[in-house]
Coordinates of C-alpha atoms and ligand atoms in Angstrom, one line a residue:
M114 CA 11.1 -16.8 -24.6
S115 CA 8.5 -18.3 -22.3
N116 CA 4.9 -18.3 -23.1
K117 CA 3.7 -17.7 -19.6
P118 CA 2.1 -14.3 -19.1
I119 CA 4.2 -12.0 -16.9
Y120 CA 2.1 -10.0 -14.5
V121 CA 3.0 -6.8 -12.6
T122 CA 3.5 -8.9 -9.5
R123 CA 3.4 -12.5 -8.6
P124 CA 2.9 -13.5 -5.0
F125 CA 5.9 -14.8 -3.2
L126 CA 5.3 -18.2 -1.6
P127 CA 7.9 -20.2 0.4
P128 CA 8.1 -24.0 -0.2
L129 CA 4.8 -25.6 0.8
E130 CA 6.5 -28.2 3.1
E131 CA 7.6 -25.3 5.3
F132 CA 4.0 -24.5 6.0
I133 CA 2.8 -28.0 7.0
P134 CA 4.2 -27.8 10.6
Y135 CA 2.1 -24.6 11.1
L136 CA -1.0 -26.3 9.8
Q137 CA -0.3 -29.3 12.0
E138 CA -0.1 -27.0 15.1
I139 CA -3.5 -25.4 14.2
W140 CA -5.1 -28.8 13.7
D141 CA -3.6 -30.0 17.0
N142 CA -4.6 -27.1 19.2
K143 CA -7.9 -26.2 17.4
I144 CA -7.5 -22.5 17.9
L145 CA -8.6 -21.0 14.6
S146 CA -9.1 -17.3 15.3
N147 CA -9.7 -14.6 18.0
G148 CA -6.1 -13.7 18.9
G149 CA -4.7 -17.2 19.0
P150 CA -1.0 -18.2 19.5
F151 CA 0.1 -17.5 15.8
H152 CA -1.7 -14.1 15.9
Q153 CA 0.2 -13.2 19.0
Q154 CA 3.5 -14.4 17.6
L155 CA 3.0 -12.5 14.4
E156 CA 2.3 -9.3 16.2
E157 CA 5.5 -9.6 18.2
A158 CA 7.5 -10.6 15.1
L159 CA 6.2 -7.7 13.1
C160 CA 6.9 -5.2 15.8
E161 CA 10.5 -6.4 15.9
F162 CA 10.9 -6.6 12.1
L163 CA 9.3 -3.2 11.4
G164 CA 10.8 -1.5 14.5
V165 CA 7.4 -0.4 15.9
K166 CA 6.0 -0.7 19.4
H167 CA 2.4 -1.8 18.9
I168 CA 0.5 -3.4 16.0
A169 CA -3.0 -4.7 15.6
L170 CA -3.5 -7.3 12.9
F171 CA -6.6 -7.3 10.6
T172 CA -8.4 -9.4 8.1
N173 CA -7.4 -6.9 5.3
G174 CA -6.1 -3.4 4.9
T175 CA -9.4 -1.9 4.0
I176 CA -11.1 -2.9 7.2
A177 CA -8.0 -1.7 9.0
L178 CA -8.4 1.7 7.4
V179 CA -12.1 1.9 8.2
T180 CA -11.3 0.9 11.8
A181 CA -8.4 3.4 12.1
L182 CA -10.8 6.2 11.3
Q183 CA -13.4 4.9 13.7
S184 CA -10.9 4.6 16.5
L185 CA -10.0 8.3 16.2
R186 CA -13.7 9.2 15.8
I187 CA -13.0 11.0 12.6
T188 CA -16.0 12.8 11.1
G189 CA -16.8 15.6 8.6
E190 CA -14.2 16.0 5.9
V191 CA -10.8 14.4 5.4
I192 CA -8.1 15.6 3.0
T193 CA -6.7 12.8 0.9
T194 CA -5.1 12.0 -2.4
P195 CA -6.9 11.0 -5.6
Y196 CA -3.7 9.1 -6.7
S197 CA -4.2 5.8 -4.9
F198 CA -6.1 2.6 -4.7
A199 CA -9.9 2.8 -4.3
A200 CA -9.8 1.7 -0.7
T201 CA -8.2 4.9 0.5
S202 CA -11.3 7.0 -0.2
H203 CA -13.8 4.2 0.2
S204 CA -12.7 3.8 3.8
L205 CA -13.8 7.4 4.4
V206 CA -17.2 6.9 2.8
W207 CA -17.8 3.8 5.0
N208 CA -17.4 6.1 7.9
G209 CA -19.8 8.7 6.5
I210 CA -16.8 11.1 5.9
K211 CA -16.5 13.3 2.8
P212 CA -13.2 12.9 1.0
V213 CA -11.6 16.2 -0.1
F214 CA -9.1 15.6 -2.8
V215 CA -5.8 17.5 -2.9
D216 CA -3.3 17.3 -5.8
I217 CA 0.0 15.4 -5.6
D218 CA 3.6 16.4 -5.8
P219 CA 5.1 16.0 -9.3
N220 CA 8.3 14.3 -8.0
T221 CA 7.0 11.9 -5.3
F222 CA 3.4 11.5 -6.4
N223 CA 2.4 11.9 -2.8
L224 CA -0.1 14.4 -1.4
D225 CA 1.4 17.9 -1.9
P226 CA 1.7 19.6 1.5
A227 CA 1.8 23.0 -0.1
R228 CA -1.8 22.5 -1.3
I229 CA -3.3 21.1 1.9
E230 CA -4.1 24.3 3.8
A231 CA -6.2 25.7 1.0
A232 CA -8.5 22.7 1.3
I233 CA -9.1 22.9 5.0
T234 CA -12.6 24.0 6.1
P235 CA -14.3 24.1 9.6
Q236 CA -15.5 20.5 8.9
T237 CA -11.9 19.1 8.3
T238 CA -10.9 16.7 11.0
A239 CA -8.0 14.7 9.5
I240 CA -5.5 14.2 6.6
M241 CA -5.2 10.7 5.0
P242 CA -2.1 10.6 2.9
V243 CA -0.6 7.6 1.1
H244 CA 3.1 6.7 1.0
C245 CA 2.6 6.0 -2.7
Y246 CA 4.7 3.2 -4.2
G247 CA 6.4 3.1 -0.7
H248 CA 8.0 6.5 -1.2
P249 CA 7.6 8.4 2.1
C250 CA 5.4 11.4 2.2
D251 CA 6.7 14.8 3.4
V252 CA 5.8 13.7 7.0
V253 CA 7.3 16.8 8.6
A254 CA 5.3 19.3 6.6
I255 CA 2.1 17.3 6.9
Q256 CA 2.5 17.0 10.7
K257 CA 3.1 20.7 11.0
I258 CA -0.2 21.5 9.2
A259 CA -2.0 18.9 11.3
D260 CA -0.6 20.5 14.5
N261 CA -1.6 24.0 13.3
Y262 CA -5.1 23.1 12.5
N263 CA -5.6 20.4 15.2
L264 CA -6.1 17.6 12.6
K265 CA -5.4 13.9 12.9
V266 CA -3.1 12.2 10.4
I267 CA -3.8 8.6 9.3
Y268 CA -1.3 7.2 6.8
D269 CA -2.4 4.7 4.3
A270 CA 0.9 2.8 4.4
A271 CA -0.3 -0.1 2.3
H272 CA 2.7 0.2 0.0
A273 CA 5.2 1.0 2.8
F274 CA 6.1 -2.3 4.5
G275 CA 9.7 -2.2 5.8
V276 CA 10.4 1.4 4.5
Q277 CA 12.6 3.4 6.8
D278 CA 13.7 7.0 6.9
A279 CA 16.9 8.3 8.6
E280 CA 15.4 7.8 12.1
G281 CA 13.6 4.5 11.6
S282 CA 10.3 3.0 10.3
I283 CA 8.1 5.5 8.4
L284 CA 5.2 3.7 10.0
R285 CA 5.8 5.7 13.3
H286 CA 4.5 8.9 11.6
G287 CA 1.0 10.2 12.0
D288 CA -1.6 9.2 14.6
L289 CA -2.0 5.8 13.0
A290 CA -0.5 4.0 10.0
V291 CA -2.3 1.2 8.1
L292 CA -0.6 -1.7 6.3
S293 CA -2.0 -4.2 3.8
F294 CA -0.8 -7.8 3.6
H295 CA -2.8 -8.5 0.4
A296 CA -1.4 -11.1 -2.0
T297 CA 0.0 -8.4 -4.3
K298 CA 1.9 -6.6 -1.6
V299 CA 5.6 -6.9 -0.7
F300 CA 4.7 -8.9 2.4
N301 CA 1.5 -11.0 2.3
T302 CA -0.7 -13.2 4.4
F303 CA -2.9 -14.0 1.4
E304 CA -5.4 -11.4 2.8
G305 CA -4.4 -9.3 5.8
G306 CA -3.6 -5.9 7.1
A307 CA -2.6 -4.1 10.3
I308 CA -2.7 -0.8 12.2
I309 CA 0.5 0.6 13.7
C310 CA -0.5 2.1 17.0
P311 CA 1.5 4.7 18.9
D312 CA 0.7 3.3 22.4
A313 CA -0.8 0.4 24.2
K314 CA -4.0 2.3 24.9
S315 CA -4.8 3.0 21.3
K316 CA -4.1 -0.7 20.5
V317 CA -6.6 -1.8 23.2
R318 CA -9.3 0.3 21.6
I319 CA -8.5 -0.8 18.1
D320 CA -8.5 -4.5 19.2
Q321 CA -11.9 -4.0 20.7
L322 CA -13.2 -2.3 17.5
K323 CA -12.0 -5.2 15.3
N324 CA -13.8 -7.7 17.6
F325 CA -17.4 -6.2 17.5
G326 CA -16.6 -3.8 20.3
F327 CA -16.2 -6.5 22.9
V328 CA -14.3 -5.6 26.1
D329 CA -15.1 -8.9 27.8
E330 CA -17.7 -11.6 27.6
V331 CA -20.6 -9.4 28.6
T332 CA -19.4 -5.8 27.8
V333 CA -19.7 -4.2 24.3
V334 CA -18.5 -0.6 24.2
A335 CA -18.8 0.3 20.5
P336 CA -20.5 -0.9 17.3
G337 CA -17.3 -2.7 16.2
I338 CA -16.7 -4.7 13.1
N339 CA -15.3 -8.2 12.6
G340 CA -11.8 -7.4 11.4
K341 CA -9.8 -10.2 13.1
M342 CA -7.0 -12.0 11.4
S343 CA -7.3 -15.8 11.5
E344 CA -4.7 -18.2 12.7
F345 CA -4.2 -19.5 9.2
N346 CA -3.3 -16.1 7.9
A347 CA -1.1 -15.3 10.9
A348 CA 0.8 -18.6 10.4
L349 CA 1.3 -17.6 6.7
G350 CA 2.7 -14.3 7.9
L351 CA 5.2 -15.9 10.3
L352 CA 6.4 -18.1 7.5
Q353 CA 6.6 -15.2 5.0
L354 CA 8.5 -13.1 7.4
K355 CA 11.3 -15.7 7.4
H356 CA 11.8 -15.1 3.7
V357 CA 11.0 -11.4 3.4
C358 CA 14.6 -10.2 3.5
L359 CA 15.4 -12.3 0.5
A360 CA 12.3 -11.1 -1.3
L361 CA 13.3 -7.5 -0.6
A362 CA 16.8 -8.0 -1.9
S363 CA 15.5 -9.6 -5.1
R364 CA 13.2 -6.6 -5.7
K365 CA 16.1 -4.2 -5.1
S366 CA 18.3 -5.8 -7.8
I367 CA 15.4 -5.8 -10.3
D368 CA 14.8 -2.1 -9.6
A369 CA 18.5 -1.4 -10.2
I370 CA 18.5 -3.3 -13.5
Y371 CA 15.4 -1.5 -14.8
R372 CA 16.9 1.9 -13.9
E373 CA 20.1 0.9 -15.8
N374 CA 18.2 -0.5 -18.8
L375 CA 15.8 2.4 -19.2
K376 CA 18.0 5.4 -18.2
D377 CA 18.7 6.5 -21.8
V378 CA 15.4 5.7 -23.3
P379 CA 14.0 9.0 -24.6
G380 CA 10.5 9.8 -23.2
I381 CA 10.7 7.3 -20.4
R382 CA 11.2 8.6 -16.9
C383 CA 11.8 6.4 -13.8
L384 CA 10.6 7.9 -10.5
S385 CA 13.6 8.9 -8.4
R386 CA 13.8 8.0 -4.8
S387 CA 15.5 9.7 -1.8
E388 CA 18.9 8.4 -0.9
E389 CA 18.2 8.5 2.8
V390 CA 15.3 6.0 2.5
V391 CA 15.6 2.3 3.0
A392 CA 13.1 1.4 0.2
N393 CA 11.0 -1.7 -0.3
F394 CA 10.9 -1.6 -4.1
A395 CA 7.2 -2.4 -4.0
Y396 CA 6.5 -1.0 -7.5
F397 CA 8.4 0.1 -10.5
P398 CA 6.5 3.0 -12.0
I399 CA 7.7 4.6 -15.2
L400 CA 6.3 7.7 -16.9
V401 CA 5.6 7.5 -20.6
Q402 CA 6.1 11.2 -21.5
P403 CA 4.9 13.1 -24.5
D404 CA 8.3 12.8 -26.3
Y405 CA 8.0 9.0 -26.2
P406 CA 7.1 7.8 -29.8
I407 CA 3.8 6.1 -28.7
S408 CA 1.3 6.8 -26.0
R409 CA 1.2 5.2 -22.6
D410 CA -1.8 3.2 -23.6
D411 CA -0.2 2.0 -26.9
L412 CA 2.9 0.9 -25.0
Y413 CA 0.6 -0.9 -22.5
E414 CA -1.1 -2.7 -25.4
K415 CA 2.2 -3.5 -27.0
L416 CA 3.5 -5.1 -23.9
K417 CA 0.3 -7.1 -23.4
D418 CA 0.6 -8.3 -27.0
N419 CA 3.9 -9.7 -25.9
G420 CA 2.7 -11.4 -22.8
I421 CA 3.7 -8.7 -20.4
H422 CA 1.0 -7.3 -18.2
P423 CA 2.0 -4.0 -16.6
R424 CA -0.6 -2.0 -14.6
R425 CA -1.7 1.6 -14.9
Y426 CA -1.4 2.4 -11.1
F427 CA -3.2 4.8 -10.7
Y428 CA -5.5 5.2 -13.5
P429 CA -8.3 6.1 -13.4
L430 CA -7.9 8.5 -10.5
I431 CA -10.2 7.8 -7.5
S432 CA -11.6 11.3 -8.1
D433 CA -12.8 10.1 -11.5
F434 CA -14.9 7.2 -10.1
P435 CA -18.6 7.9 -10.5
M436 CA -19.2 8.1 -6.7
Y437 CA -16.6 10.9 -6.3
R438 CA -16.5 12.8 -9.5
G439 CA -19.3 15.2 -8.5
L440 CA -17.4 16.5 -5.6
P441 CA -15.9 20.0 -6.1
S442 CA -12.5 18.8 -5.1
A443 CA -12.7 16.0 -7.7
Q444 CA -12.7 18.4 -10.7
R445 CA -9.7 17.9 -12.9
E446 CA -8.7 21.6 -12.8
N447 CA -8.1 21.0 -9.1
L448 CA -5.9 18.0 -9.7
P449 CA -3.6 18.8 -12.7
V450 CA -0.5 16.9 -11.5
A451 CA -2.5 13.8 -10.6
T452 CA -4.4 13.9 -13.8
A453 CA -1.2 14.1 -15.9
A454 CA 0.4 11.3 -13.8
A455 CA -2.6 9.0 -14.3
Q456 CA -2.2 9.5 -18.1
Q457 CA 1.5 8.7 -18.1
V458 CA 2.2 6.0 -15.5
L459 CA 2.9 2.4 -16.1
C460 CA 4.0 0.0 -13.3
L461 CA 6.4 -2.6 -14.7
P462 CA 6.6 -6.2 -13.4
I463 CA 8.7 -6.5 -10.2
Y464 CA 8.7 -9.5 -7.9
P465 CA 11.1 -12.1 -6.6
G466 CA 11.5 -14.7 -9.3
L467 CA 11.2 -12.3 -12.3
T468 CA 14.1 -13.7 -14.4
D469 CA 16.9 -11.6 -15.9
D470 CA 15.8 -12.8 -19.4
D471 CA 12.2 -11.6 -18.9
Q472 CA 13.5 -8.3 -17.5
R473 CA 15.7 -7.8 -20.5
R474 CA 12.9 -8.6 -22.8
I475 CA 10.6 -6.0 -21.1
S476 CA 13.2 -3.3 -21.2
Q477 CA 13.9 -4.1 -24.9
L478 CA 10.3 -3.8 -25.8
I479 CA 10.2 -0.4 -24.1
A480 CA 13.4 0.8 -25.7
E481 CA 13.0 -0.4 -29.2
Ligands
LIG296 C1 -3.8 -2.7 -1.3 C2 -4.2 -1.3 -0.9 C3 -5.2 -1.1 0.1 C4 -6.2 -2.1 0.5 O1 -5.6 -3.2 1.2 P1 -6.4 -4.6 1.2 O2 -5.6 -5.4 2.1 O3 -6.4 -5.2 -0.2 O4 -7.8 -4.4 1.7 C5 -5.4 0.2 0.5 N1 -4.7 1.3 0.1 C6 -3.7 1.1 -0.9 C7 -3.0 2.3 -1.3 C8 -3.5 -0.2 -1.4 O5 -2.5 -0.3 -2.3

């Protein structure tokens, strides 16, 4: 048994010597930011890898979310999920938008389309769902509601790098989809993010908004932000992309082993996934149900005592944060499924390099 703590994720890093030539090139050509050669190459490489037409790179996923909302001029109220990372709702508040929380589906943990219509008011302008854990939302049902009520759809796709449904990348859905390339994600540029744009025109506007609103040297058309990805981060992305298929394959086998190890443990439920989906195995959530001998938090402490550090994604719910809990939609009676999920979920360590031995030990600690 190793004494090193095992975290829920460990960033994947290719050998350092493979990065040196990229650094040399940056040092030689002295272009550090503002859409330099690596930035351009990474946009092209990601479009090809992900199977999308247009992408705009960002300094992180949160600024990308904020900018996505700006680019579509979203105002008023936006329907979103409480079962996500803080940035989902925070990006609304940074635009002066009121989040309206709607409960999640008990099987997918994504926004429940059946509950969206009841939350629509004359102020509603958009829906911001999350492909939670990389499991695709019910994109067809959500789009139908959006079309009926003339709403925009912005997907927080921070977990969904590389995920495909039967017809291709799930990032093609909605008016815009936003990725995060944070260190903890399946594909990372240390810090980074992107917006998947449906057409060249929307990419032009988004590229202006992430660069202070500049159109050219003397023309500023909007109060844009500085959301540009640097050449250093873009170079990291190009290097990571060379290894991402191996990283995904490694995650897939870890996922399969957990499912096998835990399938007969009473009180532990692994989230199922759709057969039609090409998954990215970004997370391995389990539910610690009432018939498990100890509570979720006791299991969490027990694992920590043994050097394993799972995460309670997502607990607390966003709607329970002090800046949101006063909203009518944030009340727990409105969010029973999300409230129960937040009490039961535990995300187990999953990352390339997690050893078979460690995985066996984690499974045994849960099963014993
Ligand atoms: C990671 C994450 C973000 C934020 O991305 P950053 O790149 O860290 O700013 C947003 N939404 C979700 C669901 C995330 O998991």
